[in-house]
Amino acid sequence: MAPFIKGNIDLVRQLNTATIYRTINYDGPISRTRLVEVTSLAAASVTKITRQLINAGLVQEVSQEESTGGRRPTLLATNKERFYIISTKLGRGFLEVTLNRLNKEVIDHRKLTLKYQNPEAVLQETCEVIHDILRSNSQVNQQRILGIGLAMPGLIDPTKGIVIENPHYQFKHFPIVEFFEREFNITTFVDNDIRSLALAENYFGASQGIKDSVLISVRHGIGAGIMINGQLFYGCNQNAGEVGHIFIEEFGPKCNCGNYGCLETVASNPSIIRQAKELLAHGHPSQLTSLPSYQLNDQEVTIKDICQAALNGDELCQAVIKRVGNYLGLAIATVINLFNPQMIIIAGDIVKAQHFLFPSIKKQMEDKALQSFACKTRILASQVDTNETIGAFSLVQRALLEGKLFTRLGLNSM
Ligand SMILES: [Zn+2]
């Protein structure tokens, strides 16, 4: 029984330390007296844990606040300049790697176009970029890199650190965390890119302070990151949030999942472009046909072109975006009935035309979701999705806030 009891004591110590660290992170600068009040931990525990956090360099004493007589209390704040995070986003055809301080200050950032799709080449390229960043920033003490975060599309098991399936790069059941930890000897975390973005939105973006929210990403595919009570919801196969496969349109186009009329077949970026081109092919007038890229590159049209034309008054593009808003709104009404979130966040280039998109979404929400739910759900554009690596950064930040990096920093052995 002894190891079991020891394990529990270590876990309690880790949880208490994490509680103190989180409170200083969110409420600091804060006095030890106030920490006791907020956390309900014993004063002796708060004194001991804050001393350990200071010794590890995660927390520092800062200038004292004015006091109404008597001795001024010393205030504690997190020290985010001392530590670093490496964040990696592997997207469709591109790789971005950022070396940040824990305060998000960018030390180095690289973006590469990836022309190949085999996993060995992608892994080798990623490792070379990270090695080069470390070589180029030799002033950064590698012992102070808290972790490597990896965000990528596909089916991911973040608990086991495995890419179950990534069709674009043909990963299949690959132990990616073990691979990076062996290469760099730095604790590594992996998760799906949309879930990571939902977490980043909660830490730094639109849903800060919101406990229940759903981020819906509209890009090549459509997926959701679901936050319940301030935590990402994973589901039993670790991949909840496949809203792209909610059934929307009878006799709709065939989806790559094998079904017909899924949300993804009528509201993802490729399907939005397809709908605009179908209307053009029928001879409807649009600014799109006078774009140089359309005339020079075999009628090439992008989502950004469609949004910009809609904002410039192009009726065809406005109609396409309103129709997409109706489709998204139908799926979002289902999401609202299931999860009753306080906020829905839409990510992707399509939000550039939110002036036309959001009213259609709201109309469907009001018509199809429970009235008492829909009237309380706000809909907002993502505030963080222009930063490709912020999701991966958030995976490491979460591990720190939950106390999972304390052992590595030597905290639990003190
Ligand atoms: Zn589908």
Tab-separated table of C-alpha atoms and ligand atoms in Angstrom:
chain	number	residue	atom	x	y	z
A	1	MET	CA	0.000	0.000	0.000
A	2	ALA	CA	2.888	2.385	0.656
A	3	PRO	CA	3.505	3.444	-2.986
A	4	PHE	CA	-0.228	4.101	-3.423
A	5	ILE	CA	-0.317	6.446	-0.392
A	6	LYS	CA	2.919	8.146	-1.501
A	7	GLY	CA	1.377	8.651	-4.950
A	8	ASN	CA	-1.665	10.324	-3.456
A	9	ILE	CA	0.458	12.656	-1.339
A	10	ASP	CA	2.501	13.640	-4.416
A	11	LEU	CA	-0.676	14.247	-6.389
A	12	VAL	CA	-2.211	16.409	-3.649
A	13	ARG	CA	1.026	18.378	-3.422
A	14	GLN	CA	1.041	18.850	-7.211
A	15	LEU	CA	-2.613	19.954	-7.239
A	16	ASN	CA	-2.088	22.408	-4.374
A	17	THR	CA	1.012	23.838	-6.053
A	18	ALA	CA	-0.927	24.179	-9.316
A	19	THR	CA	-3.770	25.950	-7.490
A	20	ILE	CA	-1.332	28.469	-5.989
A	21	TYR	CA	0.464	28.987	-9.315
A	22	ARG	CA	-2.814	29.492	-11.221
A	23	THR	CA	-4.087	31.964	-8.616
A	24	ILE	CA	-0.873	33.995	-8.829
A	25	ASN	CA	-1.047	33.768	-12.649
A	26	TYR	CA	-4.623	35.042	-12.919
A	27	ASP	CA	-4.935	37.278	-9.827
A	28	GLY	CA	-1.342	38.417	-9.277
A	29	PRO	CA	0.357	40.494	-8.078
A	30	ILE	CA	-1.164	39.042	-4.924
A	31	SER	CA	-0.133	38.821	-1.256
A	32	ARG	CA	0.344	35.529	0.601
A	33	THR	CA	-2.508	36.519	2.955
A	34	ARG	CA	-4.835	36.965	-0.007
A	35	LEU	CA	-3.644	33.621	-1.476
A	36	VAL	CA	-4.737	31.890	1.749
A	37	GLU	CA	-8.175	33.537	1.476
A	38	VAL	CA	-8.655	32.719	-2.224
A	39	THR	CA	-7.368	29.126	-2.186
A	40	SER	CA	-8.536	28.084	1.330
A	41	LEU	CA	-5.174	26.341	1.815
A	42	ALA	CA	-3.413	26.508	5.174
A	43	ALA	CA	-1.101	29.500	5.671
A	44	ALA	CA	1.872	27.180	6.300
A	45	SER	CA	1.216	25.374	2.988
A	46	VAL	CA	0.943	28.652	1.090
A	47	THR	CA	4.245	29.830	2.609
A	48	LYS	CA	6.003	26.572	1.722
A	49	ILE	CA	4.602	26.280	-1.810
A	50	THR	CA	5.261	29.930	-2.721
A	51	ARG	CA	8.855	29.499	-1.492
A	52	GLN	CA	9.231	26.468	-3.794
A	53	LEU	CA	7.731	28.375	-6.738
A	54	ILE	CA	10.119	31.279	-6.101
A	55	ASN	CA	13.108	28.895	-5.855
A	56	ALA	CA	12.088	27.292	-9.183
A	57	GLY	CA	11.972	30.771	-10.766
A	58	LEU	CA	8.290	30.516	-11.738
A	59	VAL	CA	7.187	33.183	-9.242
A	60	GLN	CA	8.858	36.375	-8.062
A	61	GLU	CA	8.305	38.955	-5.349
A	62	VAL	CA	7.328	42.325	-6.836
A	63	SER	CA	6.875	45.884	-5.573
A	64	GLN	CA	4.679	46.299	-2.535
A	65	GLU	CA	1.182	47.739	-2.623
A	66	GLU	CA	0.131	50.734	-0.516
A	67	SER	CA	-1.090	49.693	2.907
A	68	THR	CA	-3.323	51.453	5.405
A	69	GLY	CA	-0.711	51.536	8.108
A	70	GLY	CA	1.476	48.738	9.434
A	71	ARG	CA	3.865	46.626	7.372
A	72	ARG	CA	3.237	46.465	3.646
A	73	PRO	CA	2.660	42.911	2.383
A	74	THR	CA	5.046	41.477	-0.229
A	75	LEU	CA	3.253	40.722	-3.472
A	76	LEU	CA	3.829	37.694	-5.701
A	77	ALA	CA	3.631	37.544	-9.495
A	78	THR	CA	4.529	34.915	-12.075
A	79	ASN	CA	7.895	35.281	-13.805
A	80	LYS	CA	7.151	34.712	-17.486
A	81	GLU	CA	10.346	36.185	-18.915
A	82	ARG	CA	12.517	33.418	-17.539
A	83	PHE	CA	10.934	30.461	-19.394
A	84	TYR	CA	10.323	29.524	-23.020
A	85	ILE	CA	7.950	27.416	-25.126
A	86	ILE	CA	8.470	25.944	-28.616
A	87	SER	CA	5.187	25.827	-30.575
A	88	THR	CA	4.753	23.933	-33.819
A	89	LYS	CA	1.795	24.017	-36.185
A	90	LEU	CA	1.746	21.456	-38.953
A	91	GLY	CA	-0.923	22.567	-41.434
A	92	ARG	CA	-1.923	21.408	-44.898
A	93	GLY	CA	1.172	22.211	-46.929
A	94	PHE	CA	2.925	24.363	-44.350
A	95	LEU	CA	4.880	24.236	-41.126
A	96	GLU	CA	5.228	27.061	-38.600
A	97	VAL	CA	7.512	26.967	-35.580
A	98	THR	CA	7.778	29.696	-32.923
A	99	LEU	CA	10.107	30.075	-29.967
A	100	ASN	CA	8.267	32.232	-27.421
A	101	ARG	CA	8.932	33.385	-23.933
A	102	LEU	CA	6.219	32.236	-21.532
A	103	ASN	CA	4.844	35.812	-21.742
A	104	LYS	CA	4.232	35.133	-25.500
A	105	GLU	CA	7.034	37.438	-26.651
A	106	VAL	CA	8.316	35.994	-29.954
A	107	ILE	CA	12.040	35.161	-29.899
A	108	ASP	CA	12.098	33.384	-33.275
A	109	HIS	CA	9.504	32.328	-35.842
A	110	ARG	CA	9.782	30.259	-39.016
A	111	LYS	CA	7.241	29.470	-41.707
A	112	LEU	CA	7.898	26.892	-44.417
A	113	THR	CA	5.915	25.585	-47.344
A	114	LEU	CA	5.887	21.775	-47.362
A	115	LYS	CA	5.745	20.256	-50.812
A	116	TYR	CA	5.845	16.618	-49.718
A	117	GLN	CA	3.389	14.582	-47.713
A	118	ASN	CA	5.282	11.584	-46.387
A	119	PRO	CA	5.586	11.591	-42.600
A	120	GLU	CA	9.337	10.824	-42.453
A	121	ALA	CA	10.181	13.935	-44.491
A	122	VAL	CA	7.797	16.108	-42.452
A	123	LEU	CA	9.321	14.940	-39.162
A	124	GLN	CA	12.855	15.471	-40.421
A	125	GLU	CA	12.013	18.989	-41.636
A	126	THR	CA	10.343	19.885	-38.314
A	127	CYS	CA	13.333	18.635	-36.316
A	128	GLU	CA	15.768	20.557	-38.534
A	129	VAL	CA	13.800	23.782	-38.048
A	130	ILE	CA	13.693	23.372	-34.250
A	131	HIS	CA	17.430	22.496	-34.114
A	132	ASP	CA	18.190	25.571	-36.231
A	133	ILE	CA	16.091	27.817	-33.964
A	134	LEU	CA	17.942	26.475	-30.912
A	135	ARG	CA	21.330	27.006	-32.620
A	136	SER	CA	20.380	30.539	-33.710
A	137	ASN	CA	19.265	31.512	-30.206
A	138	SER	CA	22.111	30.158	-28.135
A	139	GLN	CA	21.374	32.794	-25.451
A	140	VAL	CA	18.257	30.743	-24.575
A	141	ASN	CA	19.032	28.296	-21.758
A	142	GLN	CA	17.509	25.023	-22.988
A	143	GLN	CA	16.824	23.955	-19.394
A	144	ARG	CA	14.285	26.787	-19.314
A	145	ILE	CA	12.293	25.554	-22.310
A	146	LEU	CA	9.150	24.274	-20.603
A	147	GLY	CA	7.946	22.167	-23.487
A	148	ILE	CA	7.304	21.614	-27.158
A	149	GLY	CA	3.684	21.920	-28.307
A	150	LEU	CA	2.542	20.248	-31.535
A	151	ALA	CA	-0.796	21.136	-33.135
A	152	MET	CA	-1.939	19.378	-36.294
A	153	PRO	CA	-5.126	18.331	-38.078
A	154	GLY	CA	-6.443	14.803	-37.879
A	155	LEU	CA	-7.288	12.250	-35.226
A	156	ILE	CA	-4.931	12.682	-32.279
A	157	ASP	CA	-4.714	10.904	-28.926
A	158	PRO	CA	-3.146	13.595	-26.694
A	159	THR	CA	-3.038	11.313	-23.644
A	160	LYS	CA	-0.923	8.665	-25.384
A	161	GLY	CA	0.869	11.262	-27.544
A	162	ILE	CA	-0.112	9.480	-30.759
A	163	VAL	CA	-1.229	10.690	-34.175
A	164	ILE	CA	-3.949	8.144	-34.868
A	165	GLU	CA	-4.538	9.381	-38.396
A	166	ASN	CA	-3.559	12.402	-40.444
A	167	PRO	CA	-4.706	11.822	-44.026
A	168	HIS	CA	-2.749	14.755	-45.506
A	169	TYR	CA	0.623	13.559	-44.194
A	170	GLN	CA	-0.295	9.857	-44.036
A	171	PHE	CA	0.569	9.456	-40.341
A	172	LYS	CA	-0.983	6.288	-38.922
A	173	HIS	CA	-0.745	5.449	-35.203
A	174	PHE	CA	2.544	7.308	-34.905
A	175	PRO	CA	3.977	7.977	-31.379
A	176	ILE	CA	4.914	11.584	-32.142
A	177	VAL	CA	5.453	12.716	-28.533
A	178	GLU	CA	7.958	9.917	-27.894
A	179	PHE	CA	9.727	10.826	-31.180
A	180	PHE	CA	10.189	14.512	-30.246
A	181	GLU	CA	11.095	13.812	-26.612
A	182	ARG	CA	13.822	11.415	-27.783
A	183	GLU	CA	15.130	13.961	-30.307
A	184	PHE	CA	15.169	17.037	-28.024
A	185	ASN	CA	14.878	15.747	-24.444
A	186	ILE	CA	12.118	18.342	-23.900
A	187	THR	CA	8.628	17.443	-22.611
A	188	THR	CA	6.283	17.401	-25.613
A	189	PHE	CA	2.499	17.689	-26.020
A	190	VAL	CA	0.354	17.040	-29.092
A	191	ASP	CA	-3.278	17.751	-29.904
A	192	ASN	CA	-5.632	18.402	-32.769
A	193	ASP	CA	-5.208	21.931	-34.169
A	194	ILE	CA	-8.858	22.979	-33.729
A	195	ARG	CA	-9.016	21.816	-30.110
A	196	SER	CA	-5.716	23.597	-29.446
A	197	LEU	CA	-7.187	26.760	-30.959
A	198	ALA	CA	-10.276	26.504	-28.723
A	199	LEU	CA	-7.923	26.292	-25.728
A	200	ALA	CA	-5.929	29.321	-26.975
A	201	GLU	CA	-9.165	31.244	-27.450
A	202	ASN	CA	-9.994	30.490	-23.818
A	203	TYR	CA	-6.563	31.589	-22.550
A	204	PHE	CA	-5.983	34.633	-24.759
A	205	GLY	CA	-8.968	35.358	-27.017
A	206	ALA	CA	-12.708	35.799	-27.241
A	207	SER	CA	-13.729	33.240	-24.607
A	208	GLN	CA	-11.436	34.345	-21.742
A	209	GLY	CA	-13.283	33.831	-18.469
A	210	ILE	CA	-16.023	31.821	-20.250
A	211	LYS	CA	-16.518	28.275	-18.961
A	212	ASP	CA	-18.652	26.756	-21.721
A	213	SER	CA	-17.845	27.617	-25.322
A	214	VAL	CA	-17.560	25.948	-28.715
A	215	LEU	CA	-15.083	27.080	-31.372
A	216	ILE	CA	-16.037	26.105	-34.915
A	217	SER	CA	-13.249	26.232	-37.473
A	218	VAL	CA	-14.212	26.649	-41.129
A	219	ARG	CA	-11.265	25.830	-43.352
A	220	HIS	CA	-10.541	22.928	-45.713
A	221	GLY	CA	-12.746	20.934	-43.342
A	222	ILE	CA	-15.030	21.958	-40.470
A	223	GLY	CA	-14.447	20.911	-36.890
A	224	ALA	CA	-15.109	22.103	-33.352
A	225	GLY	CA	-13.206	22.472	-30.108
A	226	ILE	CA	-15.614	22.115	-27.200
A	227	MET	CA	-14.824	23.682	-23.801
A	228	ILE	CA	-16.956	22.457	-20.898
A	229	ASN	CA	-16.464	23.973	-17.460
A	230	GLY	CA	-13.144	25.473	-18.570
A	231	GLN	CA	-11.748	22.167	-19.878
A	232	LEU	CA	-11.531	20.743	-23.382
A	233	PHE	CA	-14.043	17.958	-23.933
A	234	TYR	CA	-12.505	14.932	-25.666
A	235	GLY	CA	-15.067	12.123	-25.748
A	236	CYS	CA	-14.279	8.430	-25.421
A	237	ASN	CA	-12.156	8.216	-28.584
A	238	GLN	CA	-10.400	11.510	-27.712
A	239	ASN	CA	-11.801	13.270	-30.771
A	240	ALA	CA	-15.201	14.815	-29.994
A	241	GLY	CA	-16.198	17.803	-32.115
A	242	GLU	CA	-16.656	16.439	-35.634
A	243	VAL	CA	-19.397	18.956	-36.433
A	244	GLY	CA	-18.353	18.885	-40.100
A	245	HIS	CA	-20.217	15.598	-40.396
A	246	ILE	CA	-23.546	16.808	-38.997
A	247	PHE	CA	-26.166	16.010	-41.644
A	248	ILE	CA	-27.457	19.218	-43.246
A	249	GLU	CA	-28.772	18.740	-46.766
A	250	GLU	CA	-30.824	15.922	-48.229
A	251	PHE	CA	-29.408	14.756	-51.585
A	252	GLY	CA	-26.367	16.962	-50.852
A	253	PRO	CA	-22.862	16.313	-52.205
A	254	LYS	CA	-20.943	13.182	-51.184
A	255	CYS	CA	-18.651	13.729	-48.181
A	256	ASN	CA	-15.216	12.156	-47.753
A	257	CYS	CA	-16.670	10.294	-44.736
A	258	GLY	CA	-18.877	8.346	-47.160
A	259	ASN	CA	-22.193	10.028	-46.293
A	260	TYR	CA	-24.062	12.674	-48.255
A	261	GLY	CA	-24.972	16.257	-47.350
A	262	CYS	CA	-22.651	16.689	-44.323
A	263	LEU	CA	-22.005	20.292	-43.180
A	264	GLU	CA	-18.492	20.038	-44.624
A	265	THR	CA	-19.867	19.427	-48.134
A	266	VAL	CA	-21.794	22.726	-48.152
A	267	ALA	CA	-19.908	25.123	-45.834
A	268	SER	CA	-16.148	24.302	-45.904
A	269	ASN	CA	-13.826	26.566	-47.908
A	270	PRO	CA	-13.637	24.249	-50.969
A	271	SER	CA	-17.431	23.943	-51.041
A	272	ILE	CA	-17.904	27.739	-50.699
A	273	ILE	CA	-15.569	28.242	-53.669
A	274	ARG	CA	-17.409	25.527	-55.604
A	275	GLN	CA	-20.786	27.234	-54.981
A	276	ALA	CA	-19.449	30.614	-56.159
A	277	LYS	CA	-18.004	29.016	-59.310
A	278	GLU	CA	-21.279	27.215	-60.071
A	279	LEU	CA	-23.123	30.545	-59.996
A	280	LEU	CA	-20.450	32.110	-62.231
A	281	ALA	CA	-20.786	29.190	-64.645
A	282	HIS	CA	-24.521	29.924	-64.891
A	283	GLY	CA	-23.622	33.417	-66.096
A	284	HIS	CA	-24.456	35.428	-62.972
A	285	PRO	CA	-22.397	38.647	-62.914
A	286	SER	CA	-19.729	39.094	-60.230
A	287	GLN	CA	-16.604	41.115	-59.477
A	288	LEU	CA	-14.773	37.794	-59.178
A	289	THR	CA	-14.449	37.446	-62.972
A	290	SER	CA	-12.474	40.667	-63.240
A	291	LEU	CA	-9.858	39.650	-60.646
A	292	PRO	CA	-6.391	39.182	-62.226
A	293	SER	CA	-6.000	35.785	-60.488
A	294	TYR	CA	-9.316	34.613	-61.989
A	295	GLN	CA	-8.319	35.668	-65.487
A	296	LEU	CA	-4.688	34.510	-65.348
A	297	ASN	CA	-4.879	31.341	-63.274
A	298	ASP	CA	-7.660	29.260	-64.796
A	299	GLN	CA	-10.546	30.916	-62.954
A	300	GLU	CA	-8.811	30.707	-59.562
A	301	VAL	CA	-10.927	32.049	-56.685
A	302	THR	CA	-10.037	32.071	-52.973
A	303	ILE	CA	-12.149	32.470	-49.840
A	304	LYS	CA	-10.484	35.823	-49.247
A	305	ASP	CA	-11.555	36.954	-52.768
A	306	ILE	CA	-15.158	35.940	-52.065
A	307	CYS	CA	-15.222	37.733	-48.681
A	308	GLN	CA	-13.624	40.877	-50.117
A	309	ALA	CA	-16.057	40.961	-53.062
A	310	ALA	CA	-18.992	40.534	-50.638
A	311	LEU	CA	-17.713	43.484	-48.591
A	312	ASN	CA	-17.357	45.481	-51.845
A	313	GLY	CA	-21.068	44.973	-52.559
A	314	ASP	CA	-20.894	41.918	-54.855
A	315	GLU	CA	-24.358	40.370	-54.663
A	316	LEU	CA	-23.317	36.902	-55.838
A	317	CYS	CA	-20.671	36.600	-53.107
A	318	GLN	CA	-23.020	38.043	-50.481
A	319	ALA	CA	-25.619	35.427	-51.459
A	320	VAL	CA	-23.072	32.590	-51.213
A	321	ILE	CA	-21.927	33.727	-47.764
A	322	LYS	CA	-25.488	34.123	-46.493
A	323	ARG	CA	-26.275	30.603	-47.711
A	324	VAL	CA	-23.176	29.271	-45.926
A	325	GLY	CA	-24.356	31.135	-42.793
A	326	ASN	CA	-27.678	29.301	-43.033
A	327	TYR	CA	-25.926	25.915	-43.241
A	328	LEU	CA	-23.567	26.751	-40.366
A	329	GLY	CA	-26.504	28.104	-38.343
A	330	LEU	CA	-28.393	24.805	-38.702
A	331	ALA	CA	-25.421	22.856	-37.313
A	332	ILE	CA	-24.774	25.467	-34.610
A	333	ALA	CA	-28.417	25.210	-33.474
A	334	THR	CA	-27.788	21.483	-32.876
A	335	VAL	CA	-24.551	22.265	-31.026
A	336	ILE	CA	-26.405	24.796	-28.834
A	337	ASN	CA	-29.174	22.319	-28.011
A	338	LEU	CA	-26.568	19.695	-27.045
A	339	PHE	CA	-24.071	21.781	-25.060
A	340	ASN	CA	-25.893	24.999	-24.074
A	341	PRO	CA	-22.666	27.061	-24.426
A	342	GLN	CA	-22.321	30.714	-23.423
A	343	MET	CA	-20.402	31.450	-26.616
A	344	ILE	CA	-19.862	30.148	-30.157
A	345	ILE	CA	-16.633	31.287	-31.807
A	346	ILE	CA	-16.124	31.036	-35.568
A	347	ALA	CA	-12.553	30.720	-36.881
A	348	GLY	CA	-11.310	30.831	-40.479
A	349	ASP	CA	-11.041	33.345	-43.320
A	350	ILE	CA	-14.835	33.328	-43.769
A	351	VAL	CA	-15.216	35.596	-40.694
A	352	LYS	CA	-13.825	38.460	-42.796
A	353	ALA	CA	-17.377	38.583	-44.194
A	354	GLN	CA	-19.011	38.230	-40.760
A	355	HIS	CA	-21.252	41.205	-41.588
A	356	PHE	CA	-23.143	38.864	-43.968
A	357	LEU	CA	-22.361	35.533	-42.292
A	358	PHE	CA	-23.393	36.147	-38.684
A	359	PRO	CA	-26.972	37.425	-39.284
A	360	SER	CA	-27.758	34.207	-41.230
A	361	ILE	CA	-26.234	32.068	-38.465
A	362	LYS	CA	-28.194	33.965	-35.779
A	363	LYS	CA	-31.453	33.599	-37.727
A	364	GLN	CA	-31.053	29.794	-37.841
A	365	MET	CA	-30.011	29.732	-34.164
A	366	GLU	CA	-33.186	31.616	-33.221
A	367	ASP	CA	-35.398	29.427	-35.413
A	368	LYS	CA	-33.908	25.993	-34.726
A	369	ALA	CA	-32.295	26.023	-31.246
A	370	LEU	CA	-34.231	26.108	-27.993
A	371	GLN	CA	-35.258	29.732	-27.443
A	372	SER	CA	-34.027	29.832	-23.857
A	373	PHE	CA	-30.595	28.508	-24.954
A	374	ALA	CA	-30.091	30.502	-28.163
A	375	CYS	CA	-30.902	33.885	-26.613
A	376	LYS	CA	-28.033	33.448	-24.140
A	377	THR	CA	-25.429	32.232	-26.666
A	378	ARG	CA	-23.159	34.934	-28.100
A	379	ILE	CA	-21.499	34.411	-31.468
A	380	LEU	CA	-18.089	35.949	-32.084
A	381	ALA	CA	-15.165	35.735	-34.509
A	382	SER	CA	-11.949	34.133	-33.275
A	383	GLN	CA	-9.452	36.642	-31.912
A	384	VAL	CA	-6.419	34.362	-32.058
A	385	ASP	CA	-6.540	32.265	-35.233
A	386	THR	CA	-4.245	34.555	-37.250
A	387	ASN	CA	-1.486	33.283	-34.929
A	388	GLU	CA	-0.912	29.763	-36.289
A	389	THR	CA	1.217	28.506	-33.385
A	390	ILE	CA	-0.786	29.871	-30.458
A	391	GLY	CA	-2.755	26.624	-30.106
A	392	ALA	CA	0.450	24.604	-29.684
A	393	PHE	CA	1.734	27.227	-27.209
A	394	SER	CA	-1.473	26.778	-25.198
A	395	LEU	CA	-0.923	23.011	-24.878
A	396	VAL	CA	2.314	23.656	-22.955
A	397	GLN	CA	0.743	26.505	-20.965
A	398	ARG	CA	-2.098	24.159	-19.927
A	399	ALA	CA	0.403	21.556	-18.706
A	400	LEU	CA	2.091	24.261	-16.609
A	401	LEU	CA	-1.183	25.561	-15.142
A	402	GLU	CA	-2.259	22.009	-14.272
A	403	GLY	CA	1.044	21.309	-12.507
A	404	LYS	CA	2.223	18.642	-14.965
A	405	LEU	CA	5.585	20.350	-15.519
A	406	PHE	CA	6.421	20.896	-11.843
A	407	THR	CA	8.265	17.589	-11.436
A	408	ARG	CA	10.476	18.479	-14.410
A	409	LEU	CA	11.214	21.829	-12.731
A	410	GLY	CA	12.137	20.021	-9.513
A	411	LEU	CA	9.208	21.348	-7.497
A	412	ASN	CA	7.699	18.163	-6.089
A	413	SER	CA	10.963	16.771	-4.805
A	414	MET	CA	11.549	19.739	-2.485
B	1	ZN	ZN	-19.162	13.645	-43.653
